[in-house]
Amino acid sequence: MKRTCFRLLAFLLTAIVGRAQTQPPPPISPEVHSDNRVTFRFPAPNDKEVAVSLEGNPKPFPMQKDDQGFWSVTTDPLAPDYYGYSIIADGVGMFDPSNHAIKPNFLYRASEVHVPGPTSLSWEIGAVPHGEIHHHFYKSGVVGDDRDYFVYTPPGYDPRGKQTYPVLYLLHGFSDDASAWTAVGRANVILDNLIAQGKAKPMVIVMPLGYGAPEVLALNSGVFRDRSLTDRNFDKFREALLTEVLSRVEAE
């Protein structure tokens, strides 16, 4: 019995190794080169037309297919920044399957690529003390849903200490979620660097969810045409911020 099991295991391992040797390795995408050019790759042997739509570029970059069915394109050098992008395969936009980095958004999620720059740039991580990001959840009695907000505390912050800090309430843009200012806007990194340079006082940053009427995020909601919906969104957001989020922040 043991000999039979051993032979079966050896057969399975041989089959797995053989299959791995015959399959091409997964593509590296995106690949950021030392000169800030970026190569995108996408496996799609049966697709007829593939392109990359890159944030800040007016037109998608057409990709070319090789003999193994991998599409690729290399951009010109890009300015250091964080870029959202999507793969457009036969007219369908999608995430890059080879990239785990995603720009969060309620309506326009995309893959993300970081083209690094010098540490003198405010959003690049430097050799400075770092603060912390705290994720809070609560049930809103004003809006009637479960929601969240993020809080940045500066380096050296002690919740049991007696030092007081100024508080900045930072609101994201339309269609973003509460994580936008840290996940995309790099607010925590920027404050770490400014505080280390003496250009900003140590402060607490509160980043709430900026919708008092979540239905404004529905497709064709008419939020920019329906004044009553717009007013209700602002009114409920303001009430939730001042009576729910602010009181929690002050208490904690």
PDB file of C-alpha atoms in Angstrom:
ATOM      1  CA  MET A   1       0.000   0.000   0.000  1.00  0.00           C
ATOM      2  CA  LYS A   2       2.776   2.410   0.921  1.00  0.00           C
ATOM      3  CA  ARG A   3       4.654   1.538  -2.290  1.00  0.00           C
ATOM      4  CA  THR A   4       1.513   2.187  -4.371  1.00  0.00           C
ATOM      5  CA  CYS A   5       0.938   5.574  -2.702  1.00  0.00           C
ATOM      6  CA  PHE A   6       4.572   6.515  -3.263  1.00  0.00           C
ATOM      7  CA  ARG A   7       4.336   5.662  -6.959  1.00  0.00           C
ATOM      8  CA  LEU A   8       1.113   7.652  -7.293  1.00  0.00           C
ATOM      9  CA  LEU A   9       2.696  10.659  -5.569  1.00  0.00           C
ATOM     10  CA  ALA A  10       5.761  10.429  -7.817  1.00  0.00           C
ATOM     11  CA  PHE A  11       3.522  10.292 -10.887  1.00  0.00           C
ATOM     12  CA  LEU A  12       1.540  13.374  -9.790  1.00  0.00           C
ATOM     13  CA  LEU A  13       4.707  15.355  -9.050  1.00  0.00           C
ATOM     14  CA  THR A  14       6.157  14.423 -12.433  1.00  0.00           C
ATOM     15  CA  ALA A  15       2.939  15.504 -14.176  1.00  0.00           C
ATOM     16  CA  ILE A  16       2.849  18.840 -12.313  1.00  0.00           C
ATOM     17  CA  VAL A  17       6.510  19.599 -13.040  1.00  0.00           C
ATOM     18  CA  GLY A  18       6.094  18.619 -16.691  1.00  0.00           C
ATOM     19  CA  ARG A  19       3.064  20.861 -17.085  1.00  0.00           C
ATOM     20  CA  ALA A  20       4.860  23.774 -15.410  1.00  0.00           C
ATOM     21  CA  GLN A  21       7.771  23.340 -17.808  1.00  0.00           C
ATOM     22  CA  THR A  22       5.528  23.442 -20.880  1.00  0.00           C
ATOM     23  CA  GLN A  23       3.462  26.475 -19.833  1.00  0.00           C
ATOM     24  CA  PRO A  24       4.980  29.921 -20.384  1.00  0.00           C
ATOM     25  CA  PRO A  25       5.726  31.908 -17.225  1.00  0.00           C
ATOM     26  CA  PRO A  26       3.186  34.574 -16.237  1.00  0.00           C
ATOM     27  CA  PRO A  27       3.954  38.000 -17.679  1.00  0.00           C
ATOM     28  CA  ILE A  28       5.587  40.711 -15.598  1.00  0.00           C
ATOM     29  CA  SER A  29       3.225  43.654 -15.762  1.00  0.00           C
ATOM     30  CA  PRO A  30       3.689  46.480 -15.270  1.00  0.00           C
ATOM     31  CA  GLU A  31       7.480  46.626 -15.511  1.00  0.00           C
ATOM     32  CA  VAL A  32       8.951  50.021 -14.617  1.00  0.00           C
ATOM     33  CA  HIS A  33      12.332  50.587 -16.223  1.00  0.00           C
ATOM     34  CA  SER A  34      15.194  52.670 -14.859  1.00  0.00           C
ATOM     35  CA  ASP A  35      14.484  55.452 -17.377  1.00  0.00           C
ATOM     36  CA  ASN A  36      10.805  55.676 -16.221  1.00  0.00           C
ATOM     37  CA  ARG A  37       9.440  53.911 -19.275  1.00  0.00           C
ATOM     38  CA  VAL A  38       6.776  51.348 -18.387  1.00  0.00           C
ATOM     39  CA  THR A  39       6.069  48.068 -20.150  1.00  0.00           C
ATOM     40  CA  PHE A  40       2.591  46.557 -19.879  1.00  0.00           C
ATOM     41  CA  ARG A  41       1.938  42.919 -20.799  1.00  0.00           C
ATOM     42  CA  PHE A  42      -1.292  40.964 -21.160  1.00  0.00           C
ATOM     43  CA  PRO A  43      -1.861  37.277 -22.047  1.00  0.00           C
ATOM     44  CA  ALA A  44      -4.710  36.980 -24.563  1.00  0.00           C
ATOM     45  CA  PRO A  45      -3.883  34.725 -27.520  1.00  0.00           C
ATOM     46  CA  ASN A  46      -7.428  34.833 -28.916  1.00  0.00           C
ATOM     47  CA  ASP A  47      -8.093  38.562 -28.644  1.00  0.00           C
ATOM     48  CA  LYS A  48      -7.996  40.684 -31.777  1.00  0.00           C
ATOM     49  CA  GLU A  49      -7.145  44.129 -30.373  1.00  0.00           C
ATOM     50  CA  VAL A  50      -5.665  45.101 -26.993  1.00  0.00           C
ATOM     51  CA  ALA A  51      -4.609  48.502 -25.637  1.00  0.00           C
ATOM     52  CA  VAL A  52      -3.698  50.201 -22.356  1.00  0.00           C
ATOM     53  CA  SER A  53      -5.669  53.215 -21.152  1.00  0.00           C
ATOM     54  CA  LEU A  54      -3.312  55.189 -18.902  1.00  0.00           C
ATOM     55  CA  GLU A  55      -4.352  58.018 -16.606  1.00  0.00           C
ATOM     56  CA  GLY A  56      -3.253  61.372 -18.000  1.00  0.00           C
ATOM     57  CA  ASN A  57      -2.857  60.073 -21.562  1.00  0.00           C
ATOM     58  CA  PRO A  58      -5.571  61.210 -23.994  1.00  0.00           C
ATOM     59  CA  LYS A  59      -5.453  58.065 -26.144  1.00  0.00           C
ATOM     60  CA  PRO A  60      -4.923  54.376 -25.253  1.00  0.00           C
ATOM     61  CA  PHE A  61      -1.574  52.790 -26.121  1.00  0.00           C
ATOM     62  CA  PRO A  62      -2.080  50.026 -28.757  1.00  0.00           C
ATOM     63  CA  MET A  63      -0.389  46.749 -27.748  1.00  0.00           C
ATOM     64  CA  GLN A  64       1.335  44.255 -30.054  1.00  0.00           C
ATOM     65  CA  LYS A  65       0.985  40.462 -29.806  1.00  0.00           C
ATOM     66  CA  ASP A  66       3.959  38.057 -29.936  1.00  0.00           C
ATOM     67  CA  ASP A  67       4.079  34.402 -31.067  1.00  0.00           C
ATOM     68  CA  GLN A  68       3.097  33.133 -27.594  1.00  0.00           C
ATOM     69  CA  GLY A  69      -0.071  35.221 -27.418  1.00  0.00           C
ATOM     70  CA  PHE A  70       1.295  37.913 -25.084  1.00  0.00           C
ATOM     71  CA  TRP A  71       0.408  41.514 -25.852  1.00  0.00           C
ATOM     72  CA  SER A  72       2.798  44.295 -24.797  1.00  0.00           C
ATOM     73  CA  VAL A  73       3.590  47.965 -25.154  1.00  0.00           C
ATOM     74  CA  THR A  74       6.258  50.232 -23.677  1.00  0.00           C
ATOM     75  CA  THR A  75       5.516  53.886 -22.982  1.00  0.00           C
ATOM     76  CA  ASP A  76       7.764  56.885 -23.280  1.00  0.00           C
ATOM     77  CA  PRO A  77       9.376  57.979 -19.991  1.00  0.00           C
ATOM     78  CA  LEU A  78       6.687  59.013 -17.494  1.00  0.00           C
ATOM     79  CA  ALA A  79       6.928  61.673 -14.805  1.00  0.00           C
ATOM     80  CA  PRO A  80       7.247  60.173 -11.319  1.00  0.00           C
ATOM     81  CA  ASP A  81       3.735  59.604  -9.964  1.00  0.00           C
ATOM     82  CA  TYR A  82       1.040  57.022  -9.270  1.00  0.00           C
ATOM     83  CA  TYR A  83      -0.978  56.198 -12.390  1.00  0.00           C
ATOM     84  CA  GLY A  84      -4.252  54.378 -12.802  1.00  0.00           C
ATOM     85  CA  TYR A  85      -4.655  52.261 -15.923  1.00  0.00           C
ATOM     86  CA  SER A  86      -6.825  49.557 -17.429  1.00  0.00           C
ATOM     87  CA  ILE A  87      -6.425  46.939 -20.127  1.00  0.00           C
ATOM     88  CA  ILE A  88      -8.891  47.237 -23.020  1.00  0.00           C
ATOM     89  CA  ALA A  89      -9.254  43.847 -24.679  1.00  0.00           C
ATOM     90  CA  ASP A  90     -11.551  43.753 -27.711  1.00  0.00           C
ATOM     91  CA  GLY A  91     -13.374  46.795 -26.380  1.00  0.00           C
ATOM     92  CA  VAL A  92     -13.765  45.536 -22.793  1.00  0.00           C
ATOM     93  CA  GLY A  93     -11.945  47.397 -20.002  1.00  0.00           C
ATOM     94  CA  MET A  94     -10.483  45.281 -17.201  1.00  0.00           C
ATOM     95  CA  PHE A  95      -7.855  45.111 -14.477  1.00  0.00           C
ATOM     96  CA  ASP A  96      -4.328  43.984 -15.264  1.00  0.00           C
ATOM     97  CA  PRO A  97      -4.416  40.314 -14.106  1.00  0.00           C
ATOM     98  CA  SER A  98      -0.681  40.379 -13.384  1.00  0.00           C
ATOM     99  CA  ASN A  99      -0.868  43.364 -11.023  1.00  0.00           C
ATOM    100  CA  HIS A 100      -2.252  43.279  -7.461  1.00  0.00           C
ATOM    101  CA  ALA A 101      -2.192  47.077  -7.002  1.00  0.00           C
ATOM    102  CA  ILE A 102      -5.651  48.651  -7.395  1.00  0.00           C
ATOM    103  CA  LYS A 103      -6.798  52.265  -7.120  1.00  0.00           C
ATOM    104  CA  PRO A 104      -9.964  52.117  -4.996  1.00  0.00           C
ATOM    105  CA  ASN A 105     -13.032  53.953  -6.231  1.00  0.00           C
ATOM    106  CA  PHE A 106     -16.776  53.360  -6.190  1.00  0.00           C
ATOM    107  CA  LEU A 107     -17.187  53.987  -9.914  1.00  0.00           C
ATOM    108  CA  TYR A 108     -13.799  53.999 -11.635  1.00  0.00           C
ATOM    109  CA  ARG A 109     -11.558  51.332 -10.101  1.00  0.00           C
ATOM    110  CA  ALA A 110      -8.339  50.711 -12.010  1.00  0.00           C
ATOM    111  CA  SER A 111      -5.003  48.984 -11.780  1.00  0.00           C
ATOM    112  CA  GLU A 112      -2.183  51.162 -10.478  1.00  0.00           C
ATOM    113  CA  VAL A 113       1.474  51.606 -11.330  1.00  0.00           C
ATOM    114  CA  HIS A 114       4.018  53.607  -9.350  1.00  0.00           C
ATOM    115  CA  VAL A 115       6.746  55.374 -11.300  1.00  0.00           C
ATOM    116  CA  PRO A 116       9.153  56.234  -8.467  1.00  0.00           C
ATOM    117  CA  GLY A 117      10.940  59.530  -8.100  1.00  0.00           C
ATOM    118  CA  PRO A 118      13.470  61.100  -5.725  1.00  0.00           C
ATOM    119  CA  THR A 119      12.635  61.229  -2.024  1.00  0.00           C
ATOM    120  CA  SER A 120      12.460  65.017  -2.340  1.00  0.00           C
ATOM    121  CA  LEU A 121       8.985  64.516  -3.805  1.00  0.00           C
ATOM    122  CA  SER A 122       6.442  64.925  -1.045  1.00  0.00           C
ATOM    123  CA  TRP A 123       4.585  61.663  -1.754  1.00  0.00           C
ATOM    124  CA  GLU A 124       7.656  59.415  -1.850  1.00  0.00           C
ATOM    125  CA  ILE A 125       8.498  57.459   1.295  1.00  0.00           C
ATOM    126  CA  GLY A 126      11.693  58.775   2.875  1.00  0.00           C
ATOM    127  CA  ALA A 127      13.896  57.896   5.808  1.00  0.00           C
ATOM    128  CA  VAL A 128      11.753  59.831   8.283  1.00  0.00           C
ATOM    129  CA  PRO A 129       9.577  58.844  11.267  1.00  0.00           C
ATOM    130  CA  HIS A 130       6.211  57.553  10.150  1.00  0.00           C
ATOM    131  CA  GLY A 131       2.747  58.036  11.595  1.00  0.00           C
ATOM    132  CA  GLU A 132      -0.041  55.495  11.647  1.00  0.00           C
ATOM    133  CA  ILE A 133      -3.336  55.016   9.827  1.00  0.00           C
ATOM    134  CA  HIS A 134      -6.366  53.861  11.833  1.00  0.00           C
ATOM    135  CA  HIS A 135      -9.521  52.468  10.222  1.00  0.00           C
ATOM    136  CA  HIS A 136     -12.777  53.070  12.137  1.00  0.00           C
ATOM    137  CA  PHE A 137     -16.301  51.717  11.545  1.00  0.00           C
ATOM    138  CA  TYR A 138     -19.633  52.865  12.931  1.00  0.00           C
ATOM    139  CA  LYS A 139     -23.376  52.729  12.335  1.00  0.00           C
ATOM    140  CA  SER A 140     -24.670  56.102  11.137  1.00  0.00           C
ATOM    141  CA  GLY A 141     -27.970  57.121  12.621  1.00  0.00           C
ATOM    142  CA  VAL A 142     -28.042  60.148  10.332  1.00  0.00           C
ATOM    143  CA  VAL A 143     -27.613  58.326   7.021  1.00  0.00           C
ATOM    144  CA  GLY A 144     -28.844  54.926   8.181  1.00  0.00           C
ATOM    145  CA  ASP A 145     -25.964  52.763   6.973  1.00  0.00           C
ATOM    146  CA  ASP A 146     -22.682  51.258   8.162  1.00  0.00           C
ATOM    147  CA  ARG A 147     -19.765  53.484   7.254  1.00  0.00           C
ATOM    148  CA  ASP A 148     -16.116  54.093   7.948  1.00  0.00           C
ATOM    149  CA  TYR A 149     -13.478  56.788   8.283  1.00  0.00           C
ATOM    150  CA  PHE A 150      -9.681  56.828   8.444  1.00  0.00           C
ATOM    151  CA  VAL A 151      -7.499  58.686  10.940  1.00  0.00           C
ATOM    152  CA  TYR A 152      -3.812  59.544  10.563  1.00  0.00           C
ATOM    153  CA  THR A 153      -1.863  60.078  13.783  1.00  0.00           C
ATOM    154  CA  PRO A 154       1.617  61.640  13.555  1.00  0.00           C
ATOM    155  CA  PRO A 155       4.904  60.031  14.639  1.00  0.00           C
ATOM    156  CA  GLY A 156       5.197  59.883  18.408  1.00  0.00           C
ATOM    157  CA  TYR A 157       1.454  60.086  18.991  1.00  0.00           C
ATOM    158  CA  ASP A 158       0.447  58.587  22.357  1.00  0.00           C
ATOM    159  CA  PRO A 159      -3.311  58.056  22.835  1.00  0.00           C
ATOM    160  CA  ARG A 160      -2.746  58.022  26.618  1.00  0.00           C
ATOM    161  CA  GLY A 161      -0.689  61.203  26.614  1.00  0.00           C
ATOM    162  CA  LYS A 162      -1.846  64.725  27.398  1.00  0.00           C
ATOM    163  CA  GLN A 163      -0.515  66.448  24.282  1.00  0.00           C
ATOM    164  CA  THR A 164      -3.213  67.996  22.111  1.00  0.00           C
ATOM    165  CA  TYR A 165      -3.080  68.173  18.317  1.00  0.00           C
ATOM    166  CA  PRO A 166      -4.777  70.241  15.651  1.00  0.00           C
ATOM    167  CA  VAL A 167      -7.168  68.167  13.528  1.00  0.00           C
ATOM    168  CA  LEU A 168      -7.547  68.425   9.766  1.00  0.00           C
ATOM    169  CA  TYR A 169     -10.740  66.980   8.268  1.00  0.00           C
ATOM    170  CA  LEU A 170      -9.874  65.995   4.714  1.00  0.00           C
ATOM    171  CA  LEU A 171     -12.652  65.245   2.209  1.00  0.00           C
ATOM    172  CA  HIS A 172     -12.160  63.081  -0.873  1.00  0.00           C
ATOM    173  CA  GLY A 173     -13.513  63.763  -4.353  1.00  0.00           C
ATOM    174  CA  PHE A 174     -16.669  62.459  -5.976  1.00  0.00           C
ATOM    175  CA  SER A 175     -16.710  58.663  -6.526  1.00  0.00           C
ATOM    176  CA  ASP A 176     -13.758  58.102  -4.156  1.00  0.00           C
ATOM    177  CA  ASP A 177     -14.153  56.166  -0.918  1.00  0.00           C
ATOM    178  CA  ALA A 178     -12.870  56.941   2.568  1.00  0.00           C
ATOM    179  CA  SER A 179      -9.489  55.359   1.834  1.00  0.00           C
ATOM    180  CA  ALA A 180      -8.753  57.669  -1.109  1.00  0.00           C
ATOM    181  CA  TRP A 181      -6.516  60.150   0.704  1.00  0.00           C
ATOM    182  CA  THR A 182      -4.194  57.421   1.975  1.00  0.00           C
ATOM    183  CA  ALA A 183      -4.471  54.747  -0.729  1.00  0.00           C
ATOM    184  CA  VAL A 184      -4.269  57.223  -3.626  1.00  0.00           C
ATOM    185  CA  GLY A 185      -3.530  60.699  -2.294  1.00  0.00           C
ATOM    186  CA  ARG A 186      -0.642  59.576  -0.044  1.00  0.00           C
ATOM    187  CA  ALA A 187      -1.721  62.053   2.640  1.00  0.00           C
ATOM    188  CA  ASN A 188       0.016  60.112   5.412  1.00  0.00           C
ATOM    189  CA  VAL A 189       3.330  60.014   3.528  1.00  0.00           C
ATOM    190  CA  ILE A 190       3.089  63.712   2.659  1.00  0.00           C
ATOM    191  CA  LEU A 191       2.473  64.642   6.310  1.00  0.00           C
ATOM    192  CA  ASP A 192       5.310  62.402   7.512  1.00  0.00           C
ATOM    193  CA  ASN A 193       7.689  64.247   5.190  1.00  0.00           C
ATOM    194  CA  LEU A 194       6.378  67.748   5.957  1.00  0.00           C
ATOM    195  CA  ILE A 195       6.530  67.173   9.705  1.00  0.00           C
ATOM    196  CA  ALA A 196      10.096  65.822   9.444  1.00  0.00           C
ATOM    197  CA  GLN A 197      11.101  68.901   7.422  1.00  0.00           C
ATOM    198  CA  GLY A 198       9.521  71.256   9.941  1.00  0.00           C
ATOM    199  CA  LYS A 199       7.049  72.519   7.328  1.00  0.00           C
ATOM    200  CA  ALA A 200       3.951  71.244   9.164  1.00  0.00           C
ATOM    201  CA  LYS A 201       3.021  70.835  12.799  1.00  0.00           C
ATOM    202  CA  PRO A 202       2.251  67.300  14.024  1.00  0.00           C
ATOM    203  CA  MET A 203      -1.476  66.929  13.473  1.00  0.00           C
ATOM    204  CA  VAL A 204      -4.290  64.412  13.302  1.00  0.00           C
ATOM    205  CA  ILE A 205      -5.988  63.954   9.924  1.00  0.00           C
ATOM    206  CA  VAL A 206      -9.531  62.577   9.727  1.00  0.00           C
ATOM    207  CA  MET A 207     -10.698  61.271   6.368  1.00  0.00           C
ATOM    208  CA  PRO A 208     -14.450  60.515   6.429  1.00  0.00           C
ATOM    209  CA  LEU A 209     -16.747  58.953   3.871  1.00  0.00           C
ATOM    210  CA  GLY A 210     -18.073  61.953   1.987  1.00  0.00           C
ATOM    211  CA  TYR A 211     -21.623  60.984   1.079  1.00  0.00           C
ATOM    212  CA  GLY A 212     -24.738  61.869   3.016  1.00  0.00           C
ATOM    213  CA  ALA A 213     -26.953  60.287   0.355  1.00  0.00           C
ATOM    214  CA  PRO A 214     -25.112  57.214  -0.998  1.00  0.00           C
ATOM    215  CA  GLU A 215     -27.583  56.996  -3.885  1.00  0.00           C
ATOM    216  CA  VAL A 216     -25.611  59.794  -5.584  1.00  0.00           C
ATOM    217  CA  LEU A 217     -23.161  57.045  -6.591  1.00  0.00           C
ATOM    218  CA  ALA A 218     -25.779  55.126  -8.564  1.00  0.00           C
ATOM    219  CA  LEU A 219     -25.334  55.244 -12.320  1.00  0.00           C
ATOM    220  CA  ASN A 220     -27.589  57.873 -13.892  1.00  0.00           C
ATOM    221  CA  SER A 221     -28.496  59.207 -10.437  1.00  0.00           C
ATOM    222  CA  GLY A 222     -28.722  62.714 -11.872  1.00  0.00           C
ATOM    223  CA  VAL A 223     -26.801  64.096  -8.898  1.00  0.00           C
ATOM    224  CA  PHE A 224     -25.439  67.000 -10.945  1.00  0.00           C
ATOM    225  CA  ARG A 225     -28.892  67.857 -12.313  1.00  0.00           C
ATOM    226  CA  ASP A 226     -31.161  67.111  -9.349  1.00  0.00           C
ATOM    227  CA  ARG A 227     -30.645  69.987  -6.903  1.00  0.00           C
ATOM    228  CA  SER A 228     -32.745  68.325  -4.194  1.00  0.00           C
ATOM    229  CA  LEU A 229     -30.536  65.220  -4.287  1.00  0.00           C
ATOM    230  CA  THR A 230     -27.392  67.345  -4.202  1.00  0.00           C
ATOM    231  CA  ASP A 231     -28.650  69.364  -1.225  1.00  0.00           C
ATOM    232  CA  ARG A 232     -29.712  66.223   0.661  1.00  0.00           C
ATOM    233  CA  ASN A 233     -26.277  64.702   0.053  1.00  0.00           C
ATOM    234  CA  PHE A 234     -24.487  67.768   1.454  1.00  0.00           C
ATOM    235  CA  ASP A 235     -26.890  68.222   4.368  1.00  0.00           C
ATOM    236  CA  LYS A 236     -26.707  64.621   5.548  1.00  0.00           C
ATOM    237  CA  PHE A 237     -22.951  64.489   5.109  1.00  0.00           C
ATOM    238  CA  ARG A 238     -22.497  67.674   7.131  1.00  0.00           C
ATOM    239  CA  GLU A 239     -24.759  66.348   9.900  1.00  0.00           C
ATOM    240  CA  ALA A 240     -23.001  62.980  10.025  1.00  0.00           C
ATOM    241  CA  LEU A 241     -19.588  64.668  10.112  1.00  0.00           C
ATOM    242  CA  LEU A 242     -20.420  67.160  12.851  1.00  0.00           C
ATOM    243  CA  THR A 243     -22.595  64.975  15.104  1.00  0.00           C
ATOM    244  CA  GLU A 244     -21.099  61.498  14.595  1.00  0.00           C
ATOM    245  CA  VAL A 245     -17.534  61.518  13.259  1.00  0.00           C
ATOM    246  CA  LEU A 246     -16.299  64.626  15.022  1.00  0.00           C
ATOM    247  CA  SER A 247     -17.641  63.519  18.427  1.00  0.00           C
ATOM    248  CA  ARG A 248     -15.932  60.127  18.054  1.00  0.00           C
ATOM    249  CA  VAL A 249     -12.632  61.716  17.083  1.00  0.00           C
ATOM    250  CA  GLU A 250     -12.748  64.170  19.987  1.00  0.00           C
ATOM    251  CA  ALA A 251     -13.591  61.360  22.437  1.00  0.00           C
ATOM    252  CA  GLU A 252     -10.761  59.143  21.236  1.00  0.00           C
TER     253      GLU A 252
END
